[in-house]
PDB file of C-alpha atoms and ligand atoms in Angstrom:
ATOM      1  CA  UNK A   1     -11.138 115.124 -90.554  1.00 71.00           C
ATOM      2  CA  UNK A   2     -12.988 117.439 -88.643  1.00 92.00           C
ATOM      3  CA  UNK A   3     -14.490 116.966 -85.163  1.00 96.00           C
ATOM      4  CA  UNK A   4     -17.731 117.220 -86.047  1.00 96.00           C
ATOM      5  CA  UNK A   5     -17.296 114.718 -88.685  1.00 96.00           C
ATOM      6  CA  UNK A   6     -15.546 111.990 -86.603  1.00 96.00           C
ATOM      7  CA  UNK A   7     -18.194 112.437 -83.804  1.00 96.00           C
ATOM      8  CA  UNK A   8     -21.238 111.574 -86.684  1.00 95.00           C
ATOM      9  CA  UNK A   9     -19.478 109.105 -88.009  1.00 96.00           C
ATOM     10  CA  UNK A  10     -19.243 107.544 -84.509  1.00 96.00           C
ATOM     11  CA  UNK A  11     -22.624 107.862 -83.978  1.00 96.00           C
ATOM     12  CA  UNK A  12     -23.797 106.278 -86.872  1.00 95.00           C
ATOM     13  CA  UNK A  13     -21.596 103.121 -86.204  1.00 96.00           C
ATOM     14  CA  UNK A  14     -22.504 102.539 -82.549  1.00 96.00           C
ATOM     15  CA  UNK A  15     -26.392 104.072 -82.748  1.00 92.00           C
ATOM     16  CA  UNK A  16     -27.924 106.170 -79.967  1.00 86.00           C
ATOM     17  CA  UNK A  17     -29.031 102.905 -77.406  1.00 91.00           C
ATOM     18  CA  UNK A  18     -24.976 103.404 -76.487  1.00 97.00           C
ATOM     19  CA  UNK A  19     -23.515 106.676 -74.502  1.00 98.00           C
ATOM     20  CA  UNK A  20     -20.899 108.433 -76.404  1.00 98.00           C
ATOM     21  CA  UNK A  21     -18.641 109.839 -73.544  1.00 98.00           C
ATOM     22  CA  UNK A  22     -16.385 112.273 -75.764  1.00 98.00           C
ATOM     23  CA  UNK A  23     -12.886 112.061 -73.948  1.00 98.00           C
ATOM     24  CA  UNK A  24     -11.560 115.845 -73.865  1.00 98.00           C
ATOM     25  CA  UNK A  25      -8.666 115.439 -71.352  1.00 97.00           C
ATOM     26  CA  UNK A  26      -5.832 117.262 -72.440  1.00 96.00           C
ATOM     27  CA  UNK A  27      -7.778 119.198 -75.165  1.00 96.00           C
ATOM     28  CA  UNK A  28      -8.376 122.999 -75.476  1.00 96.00           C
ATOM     29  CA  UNK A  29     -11.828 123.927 -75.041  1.00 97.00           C
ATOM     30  CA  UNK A  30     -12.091 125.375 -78.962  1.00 96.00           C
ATOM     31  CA  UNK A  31     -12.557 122.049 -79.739  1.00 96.00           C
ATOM     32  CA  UNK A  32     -15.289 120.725 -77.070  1.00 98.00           C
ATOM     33  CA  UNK A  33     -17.378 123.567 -78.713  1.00 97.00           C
ATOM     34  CA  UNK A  34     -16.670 122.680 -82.038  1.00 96.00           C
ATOM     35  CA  UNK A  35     -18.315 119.131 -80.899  1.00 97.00           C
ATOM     36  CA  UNK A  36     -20.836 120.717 -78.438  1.00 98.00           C
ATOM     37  CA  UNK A  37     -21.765 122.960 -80.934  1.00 97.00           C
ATOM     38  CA  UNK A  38     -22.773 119.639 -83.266  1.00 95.00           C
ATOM     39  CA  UNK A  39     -24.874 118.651 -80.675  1.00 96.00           C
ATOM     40  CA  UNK A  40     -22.590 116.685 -78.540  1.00 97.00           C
ATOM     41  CA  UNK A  41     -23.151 117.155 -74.796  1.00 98.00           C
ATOM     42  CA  UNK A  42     -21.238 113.989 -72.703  1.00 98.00           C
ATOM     43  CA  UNK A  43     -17.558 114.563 -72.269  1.00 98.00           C
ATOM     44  CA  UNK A  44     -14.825 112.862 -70.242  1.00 98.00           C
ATOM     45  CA  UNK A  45     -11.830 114.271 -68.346  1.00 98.00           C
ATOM     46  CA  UNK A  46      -9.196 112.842 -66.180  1.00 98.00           C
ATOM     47  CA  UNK A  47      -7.835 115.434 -63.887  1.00 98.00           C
ATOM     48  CA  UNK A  48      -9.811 117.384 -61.417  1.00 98.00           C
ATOM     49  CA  UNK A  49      -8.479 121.059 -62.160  1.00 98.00           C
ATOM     50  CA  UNK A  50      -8.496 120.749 -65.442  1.00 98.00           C
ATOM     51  CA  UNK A  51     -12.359 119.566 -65.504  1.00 98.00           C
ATOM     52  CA  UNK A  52     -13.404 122.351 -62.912  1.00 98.00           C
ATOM     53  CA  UNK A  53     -11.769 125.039 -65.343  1.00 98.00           C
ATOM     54  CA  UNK A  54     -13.368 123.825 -68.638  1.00 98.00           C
ATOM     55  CA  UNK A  55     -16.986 123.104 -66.513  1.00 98.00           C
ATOM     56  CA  UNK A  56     -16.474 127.006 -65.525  1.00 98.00           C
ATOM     57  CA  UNK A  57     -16.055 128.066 -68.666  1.00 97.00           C
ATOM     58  CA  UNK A  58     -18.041 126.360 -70.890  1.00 98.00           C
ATOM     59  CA  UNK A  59     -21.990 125.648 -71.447  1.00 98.00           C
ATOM     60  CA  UNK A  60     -23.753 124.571 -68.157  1.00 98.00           C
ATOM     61  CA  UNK A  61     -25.624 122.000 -70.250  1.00 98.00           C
ATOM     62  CA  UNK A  62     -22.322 120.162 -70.850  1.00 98.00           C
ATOM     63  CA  UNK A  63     -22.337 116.425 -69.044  1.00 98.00           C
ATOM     64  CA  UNK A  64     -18.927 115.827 -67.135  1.00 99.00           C
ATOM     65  CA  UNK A  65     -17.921 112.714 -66.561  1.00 99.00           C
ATOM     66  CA  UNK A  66     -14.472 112.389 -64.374  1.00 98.00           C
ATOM     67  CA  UNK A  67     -12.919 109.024 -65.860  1.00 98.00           C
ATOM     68  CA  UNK A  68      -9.303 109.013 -64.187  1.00 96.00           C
ATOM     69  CA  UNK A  69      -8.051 108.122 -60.876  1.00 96.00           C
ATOM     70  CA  UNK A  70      -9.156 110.873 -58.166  1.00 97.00           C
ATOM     71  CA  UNK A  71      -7.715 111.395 -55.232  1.00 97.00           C
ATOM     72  CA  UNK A  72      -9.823 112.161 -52.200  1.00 98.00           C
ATOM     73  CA  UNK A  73      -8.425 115.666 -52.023  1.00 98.00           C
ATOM     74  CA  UNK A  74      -9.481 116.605 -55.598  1.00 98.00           C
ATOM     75  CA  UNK A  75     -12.883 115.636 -54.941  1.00 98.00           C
ATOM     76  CA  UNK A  76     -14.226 118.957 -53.837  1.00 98.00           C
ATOM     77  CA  UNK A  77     -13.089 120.601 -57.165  1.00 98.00           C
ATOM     78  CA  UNK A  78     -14.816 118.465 -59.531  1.00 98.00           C
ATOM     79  CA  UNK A  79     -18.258 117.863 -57.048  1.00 98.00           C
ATOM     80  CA  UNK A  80     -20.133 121.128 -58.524  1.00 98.00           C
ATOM     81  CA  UNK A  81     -19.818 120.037 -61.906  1.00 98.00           C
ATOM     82  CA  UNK A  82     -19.226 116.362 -62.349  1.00 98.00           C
ATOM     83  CA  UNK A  83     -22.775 114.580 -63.740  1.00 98.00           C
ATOM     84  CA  UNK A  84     -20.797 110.896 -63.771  1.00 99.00           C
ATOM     85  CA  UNK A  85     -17.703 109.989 -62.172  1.00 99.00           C
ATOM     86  CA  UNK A  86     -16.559 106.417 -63.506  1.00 98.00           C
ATOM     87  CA  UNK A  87     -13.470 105.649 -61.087  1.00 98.00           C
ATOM     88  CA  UNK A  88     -14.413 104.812 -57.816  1.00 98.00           C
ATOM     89  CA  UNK A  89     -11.887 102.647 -56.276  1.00 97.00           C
ATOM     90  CA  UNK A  90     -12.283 102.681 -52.814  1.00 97.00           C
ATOM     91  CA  UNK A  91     -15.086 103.052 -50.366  1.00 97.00           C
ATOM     92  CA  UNK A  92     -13.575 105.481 -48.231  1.00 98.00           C
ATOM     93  CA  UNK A  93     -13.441 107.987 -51.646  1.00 98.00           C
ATOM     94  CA  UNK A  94     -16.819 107.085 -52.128  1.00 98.00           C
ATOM     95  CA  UNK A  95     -17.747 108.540 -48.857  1.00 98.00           C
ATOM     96  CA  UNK A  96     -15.445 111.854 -49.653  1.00 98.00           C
ATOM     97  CA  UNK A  97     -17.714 112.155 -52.607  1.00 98.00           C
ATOM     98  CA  UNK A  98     -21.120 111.480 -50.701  1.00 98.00           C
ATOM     99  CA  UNK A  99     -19.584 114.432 -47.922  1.00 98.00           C
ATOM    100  CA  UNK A 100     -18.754 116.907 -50.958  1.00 98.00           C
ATOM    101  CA  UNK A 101     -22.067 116.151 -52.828  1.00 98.00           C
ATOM    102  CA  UNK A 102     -24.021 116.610 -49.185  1.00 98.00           C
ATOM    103  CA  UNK A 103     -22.097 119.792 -49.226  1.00 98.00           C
ATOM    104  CA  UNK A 104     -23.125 120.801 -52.966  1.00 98.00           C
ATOM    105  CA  UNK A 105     -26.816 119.729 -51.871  1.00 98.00           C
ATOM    106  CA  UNK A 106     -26.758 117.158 -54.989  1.00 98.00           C
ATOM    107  CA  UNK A 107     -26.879 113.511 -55.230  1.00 98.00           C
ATOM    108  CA  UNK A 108     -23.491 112.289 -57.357  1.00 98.00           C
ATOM    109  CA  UNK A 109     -24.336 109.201 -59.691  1.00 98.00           C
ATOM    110  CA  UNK A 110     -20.643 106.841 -59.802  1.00 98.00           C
ATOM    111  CA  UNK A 111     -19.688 103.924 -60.970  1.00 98.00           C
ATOM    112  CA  UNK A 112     -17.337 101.518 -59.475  1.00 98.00           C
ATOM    113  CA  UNK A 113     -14.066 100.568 -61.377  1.00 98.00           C
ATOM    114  CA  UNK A 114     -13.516  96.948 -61.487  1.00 97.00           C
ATOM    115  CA  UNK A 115      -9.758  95.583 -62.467  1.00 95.00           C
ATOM    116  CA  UNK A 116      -9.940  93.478 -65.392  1.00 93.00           C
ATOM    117  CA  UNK A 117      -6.812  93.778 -67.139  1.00 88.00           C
ATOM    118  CA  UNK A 118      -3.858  91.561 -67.200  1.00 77.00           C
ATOM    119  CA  UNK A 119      -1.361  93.979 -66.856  1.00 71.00           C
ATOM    120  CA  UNK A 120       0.204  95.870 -63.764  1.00 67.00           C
ATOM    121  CA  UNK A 121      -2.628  98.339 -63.434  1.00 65.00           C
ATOM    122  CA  UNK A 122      -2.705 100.692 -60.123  1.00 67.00           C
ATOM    123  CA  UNK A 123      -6.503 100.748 -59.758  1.00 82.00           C
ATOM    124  CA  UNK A 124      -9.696  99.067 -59.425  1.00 94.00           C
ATOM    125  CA  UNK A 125     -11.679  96.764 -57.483  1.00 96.00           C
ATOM    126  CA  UNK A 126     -11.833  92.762 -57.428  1.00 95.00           C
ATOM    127  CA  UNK A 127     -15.077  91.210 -57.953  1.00 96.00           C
ATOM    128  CA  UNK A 128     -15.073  90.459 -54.158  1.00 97.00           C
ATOM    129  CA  UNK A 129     -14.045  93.840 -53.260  1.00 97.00           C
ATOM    130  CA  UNK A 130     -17.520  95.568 -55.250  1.00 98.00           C
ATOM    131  CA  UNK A 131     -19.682  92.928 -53.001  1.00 98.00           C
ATOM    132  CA  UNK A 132     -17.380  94.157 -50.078  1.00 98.00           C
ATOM    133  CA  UNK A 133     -18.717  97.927 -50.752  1.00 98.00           C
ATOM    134  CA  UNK A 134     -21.920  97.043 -51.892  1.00 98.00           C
ATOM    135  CA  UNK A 135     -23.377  94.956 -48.769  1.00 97.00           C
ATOM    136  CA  UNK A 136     -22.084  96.892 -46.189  1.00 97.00           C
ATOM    137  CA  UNK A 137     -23.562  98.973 -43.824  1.00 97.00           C
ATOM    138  CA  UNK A 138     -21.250 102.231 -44.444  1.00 97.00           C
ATOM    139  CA  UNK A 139     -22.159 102.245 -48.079  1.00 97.00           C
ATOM    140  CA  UNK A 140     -26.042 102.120 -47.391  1.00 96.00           C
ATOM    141  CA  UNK A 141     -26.044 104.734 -45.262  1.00 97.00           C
ATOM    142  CA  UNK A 142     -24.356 107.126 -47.939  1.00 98.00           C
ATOM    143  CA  UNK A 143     -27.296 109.164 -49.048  1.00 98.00           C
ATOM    144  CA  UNK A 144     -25.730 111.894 -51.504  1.00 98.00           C
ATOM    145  CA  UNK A 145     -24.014 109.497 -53.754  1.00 98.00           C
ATOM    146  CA  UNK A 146     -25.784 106.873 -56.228  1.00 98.00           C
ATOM    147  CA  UNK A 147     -24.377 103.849 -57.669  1.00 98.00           C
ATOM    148  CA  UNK A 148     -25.141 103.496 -61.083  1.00 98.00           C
ATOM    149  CA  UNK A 149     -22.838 101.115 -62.678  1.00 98.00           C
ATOM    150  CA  UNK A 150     -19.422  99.898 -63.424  1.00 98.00           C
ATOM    151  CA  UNK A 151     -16.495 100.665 -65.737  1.00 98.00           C
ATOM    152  CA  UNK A 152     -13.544  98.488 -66.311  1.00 97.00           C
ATOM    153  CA  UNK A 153     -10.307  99.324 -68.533  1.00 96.00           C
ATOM    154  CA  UNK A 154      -9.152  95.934 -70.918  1.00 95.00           C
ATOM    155  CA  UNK A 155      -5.447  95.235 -71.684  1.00 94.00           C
ATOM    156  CA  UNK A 156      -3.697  97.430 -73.769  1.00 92.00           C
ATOM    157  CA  UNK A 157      -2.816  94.757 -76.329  1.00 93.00           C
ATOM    158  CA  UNK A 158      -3.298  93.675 -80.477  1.00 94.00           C
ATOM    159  CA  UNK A 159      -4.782  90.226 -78.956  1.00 96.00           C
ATOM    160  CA  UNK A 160      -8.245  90.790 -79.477  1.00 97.00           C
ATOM    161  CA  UNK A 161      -8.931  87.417 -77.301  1.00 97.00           C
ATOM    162  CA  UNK A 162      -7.499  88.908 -74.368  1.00 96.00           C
ATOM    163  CA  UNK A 163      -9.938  92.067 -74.467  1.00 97.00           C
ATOM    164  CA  UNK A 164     -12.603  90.008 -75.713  1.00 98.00           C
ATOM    165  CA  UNK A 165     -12.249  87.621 -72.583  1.00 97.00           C
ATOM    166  CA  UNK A 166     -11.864  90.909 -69.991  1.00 96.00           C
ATOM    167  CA  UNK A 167     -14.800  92.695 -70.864  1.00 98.00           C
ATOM    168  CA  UNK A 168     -16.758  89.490 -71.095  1.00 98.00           C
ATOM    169  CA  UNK A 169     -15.742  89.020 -67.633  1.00 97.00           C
ATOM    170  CA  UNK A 170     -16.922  92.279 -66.402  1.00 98.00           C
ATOM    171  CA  UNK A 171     -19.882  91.478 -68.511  1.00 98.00           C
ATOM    172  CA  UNK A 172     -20.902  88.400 -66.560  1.00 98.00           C
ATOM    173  CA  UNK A 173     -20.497  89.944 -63.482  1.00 98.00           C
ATOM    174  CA  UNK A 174     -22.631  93.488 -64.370  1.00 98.00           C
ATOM    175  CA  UNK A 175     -25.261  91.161 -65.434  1.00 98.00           C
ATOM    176  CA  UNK A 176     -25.249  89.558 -61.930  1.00 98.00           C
ATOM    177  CA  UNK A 177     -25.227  92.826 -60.259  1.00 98.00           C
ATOM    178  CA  UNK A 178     -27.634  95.026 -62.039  1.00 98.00           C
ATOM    179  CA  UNK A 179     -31.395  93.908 -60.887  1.00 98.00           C
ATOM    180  CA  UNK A 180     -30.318  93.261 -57.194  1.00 98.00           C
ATOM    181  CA  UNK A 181     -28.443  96.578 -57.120  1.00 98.00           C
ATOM    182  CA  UNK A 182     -30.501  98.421 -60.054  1.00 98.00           C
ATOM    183  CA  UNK A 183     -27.526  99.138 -62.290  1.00 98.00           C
ATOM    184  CA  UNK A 184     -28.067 100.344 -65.783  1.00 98.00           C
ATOM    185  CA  UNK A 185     -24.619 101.304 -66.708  1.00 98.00           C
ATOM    186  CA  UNK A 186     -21.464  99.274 -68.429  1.00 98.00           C
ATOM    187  CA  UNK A 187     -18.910 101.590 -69.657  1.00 98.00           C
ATOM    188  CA  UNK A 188     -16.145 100.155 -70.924  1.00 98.00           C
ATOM    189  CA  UNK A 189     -14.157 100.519 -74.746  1.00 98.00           C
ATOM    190  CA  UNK A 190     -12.204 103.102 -75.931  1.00 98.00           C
ATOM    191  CA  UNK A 191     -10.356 104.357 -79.396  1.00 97.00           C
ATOM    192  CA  UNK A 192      -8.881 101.077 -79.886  1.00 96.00           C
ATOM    193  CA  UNK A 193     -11.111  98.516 -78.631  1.00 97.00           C
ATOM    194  CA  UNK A 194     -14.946 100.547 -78.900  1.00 98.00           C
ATOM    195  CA  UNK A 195     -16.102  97.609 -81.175  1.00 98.00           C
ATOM    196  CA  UNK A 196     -15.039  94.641 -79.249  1.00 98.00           C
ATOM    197  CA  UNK A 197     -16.520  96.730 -75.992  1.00 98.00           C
ATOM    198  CA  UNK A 198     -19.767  96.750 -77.942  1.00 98.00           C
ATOM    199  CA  UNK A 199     -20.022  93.122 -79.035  1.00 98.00           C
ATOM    200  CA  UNK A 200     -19.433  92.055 -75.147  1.00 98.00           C
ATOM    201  CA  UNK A 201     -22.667  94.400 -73.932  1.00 98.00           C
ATOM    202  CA  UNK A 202     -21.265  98.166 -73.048  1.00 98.00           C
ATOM    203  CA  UNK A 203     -23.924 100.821 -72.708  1.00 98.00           C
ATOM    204  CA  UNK A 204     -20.992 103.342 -72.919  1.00 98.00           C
ATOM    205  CA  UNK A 205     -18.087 103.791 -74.246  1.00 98.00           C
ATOM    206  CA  UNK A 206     -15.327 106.533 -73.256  1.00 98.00           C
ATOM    207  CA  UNK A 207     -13.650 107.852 -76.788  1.00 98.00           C
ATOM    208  CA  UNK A 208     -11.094 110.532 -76.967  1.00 98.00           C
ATOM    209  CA  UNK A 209      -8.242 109.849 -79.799  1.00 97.00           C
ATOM    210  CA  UNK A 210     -11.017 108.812 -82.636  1.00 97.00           C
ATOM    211  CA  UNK A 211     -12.925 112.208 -81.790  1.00 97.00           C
ATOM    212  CA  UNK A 212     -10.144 114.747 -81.150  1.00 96.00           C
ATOM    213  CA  UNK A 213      -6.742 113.308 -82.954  1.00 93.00           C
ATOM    214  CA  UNK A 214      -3.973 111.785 -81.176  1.00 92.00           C
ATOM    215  CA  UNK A 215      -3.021 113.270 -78.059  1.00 90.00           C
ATOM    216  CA  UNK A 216       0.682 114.487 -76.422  1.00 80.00           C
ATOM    217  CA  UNK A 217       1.646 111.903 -73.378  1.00 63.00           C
ATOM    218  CA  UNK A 218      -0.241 113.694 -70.165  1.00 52.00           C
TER     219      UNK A 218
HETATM  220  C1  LIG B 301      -7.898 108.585 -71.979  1.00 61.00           C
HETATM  221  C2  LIG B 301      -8.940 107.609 -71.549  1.00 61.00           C
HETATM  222  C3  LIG B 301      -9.888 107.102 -72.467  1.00 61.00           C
HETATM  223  C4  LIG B 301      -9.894 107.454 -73.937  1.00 61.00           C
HETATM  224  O1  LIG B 301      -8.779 106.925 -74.589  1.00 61.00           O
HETATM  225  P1  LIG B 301      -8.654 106.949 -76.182  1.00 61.00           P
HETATM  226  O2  LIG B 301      -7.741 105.818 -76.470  1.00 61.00           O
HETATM  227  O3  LIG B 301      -8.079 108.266 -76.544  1.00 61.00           O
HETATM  228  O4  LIG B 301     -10.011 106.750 -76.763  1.00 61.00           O
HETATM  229  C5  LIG B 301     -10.848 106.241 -71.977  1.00 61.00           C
HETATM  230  N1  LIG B 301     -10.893 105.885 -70.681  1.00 61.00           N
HETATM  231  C6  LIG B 301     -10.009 106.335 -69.790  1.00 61.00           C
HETATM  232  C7  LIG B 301     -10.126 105.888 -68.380  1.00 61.00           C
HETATM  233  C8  LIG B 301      -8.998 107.205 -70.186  1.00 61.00           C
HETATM  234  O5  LIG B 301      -8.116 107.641 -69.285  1.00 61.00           O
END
């Protein structure tokens, strides 16, 4: 299977109403040609360096979207380049972005990471936590960064009722959110759980081992 071919077949199965955020991390940049050479033009990477080299190096017309955990002092590598950043878990990173973006003279679209999962998972927000950033007084007066959404990670499990109950979850509560707050983004599903992701109502979905083969532990 080639790249190319795993990417249409994609495409054809989820349609073009749904974001297909290719997931490069880890992956030479031979292959994000190969798919940005078929057209594609939104991929995902996880570690700040390693997005600000491929962004340098490759087409300007390419759509980064920074999908791991960032760290407040990795935000000025990624804030020339980045067109989405899916992971914001705090407010006070939120306002390193807006300060790096002010300094970039850009506006930065994020979305806030909600905790969904069962398991022991290091990041993310609680439901309450989201309202806590949203309605305050700091976060309105951030003017270089843009809330557009949120992204939430499901258990890493075979029980297809436990990810079908977590992303329903953070289904509900978009669906509260968006017209107050004007979101229009939901990305959640991956390689192993894209289809479940779709039935609860994601907009986009962050694929990386389906598109590019199986990747070494990073
Ligand atoms: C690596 C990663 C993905 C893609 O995982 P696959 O199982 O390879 O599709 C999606 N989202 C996040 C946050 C990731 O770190």
């Amino acid at each position: 299977m080639s790249v190319k071919n795993n990417l249409n077949q994609l495409i054809e199965e989820i349609g073009n109403e749904t974001t297909l955020v290719a997931v490069s991390k880890t992956k030479p940049s031979e292959l994000i040609k190969e798919a940005y050479e078929a057209g594609h033009r939104n991929f995902g990477e996880n570690k700040a360096r390693e997005m600000q080299a491929k962004a340098e190096e490759l087409p300007d017309d390419i759509l980064w979207h920074f999908i791991g955990h960032l760290q407040t002092n990795k935000v000025k590598y990624i804030a020339p380049h980045v067109h989405l950043i899916h992971s914001i878990d705090s407010l006070k990173l939120l306002k390193e972005v807006n300060k790096r973006a002010a300094n970039e003279d850009r506006i930065i679209k994020v979305l806030l990471q909600v905790y969904i999962a069962k398991e022991e998972s290091k990041f993310g927000l609680d439901e309450e936590e989201v309202l806590g950033i949203l309605e305050s007084d700091e976060f309105q007066s951030l003017e270089n960064i843009e809330v557009v959404g949120l992204m939430g990670m499901a258990t890493n499990t075979e029980n297809e009722e436990t990810i079908r109950r977590e992303f329903k979850s953070l289904t509900d509560f978009y669906n509260k959110l968006k017209d107050q707050y004007s979101l229009t983004v939901l990305s959640m599903g991956m390689s192993g759980d894209y289809q479940i992701a779709l039935e609860c109502g994601s907009n986009m979905l962050r694929i990386g081992s389906a598109i590019f083969g199986a990747r070494d532990q990073h």
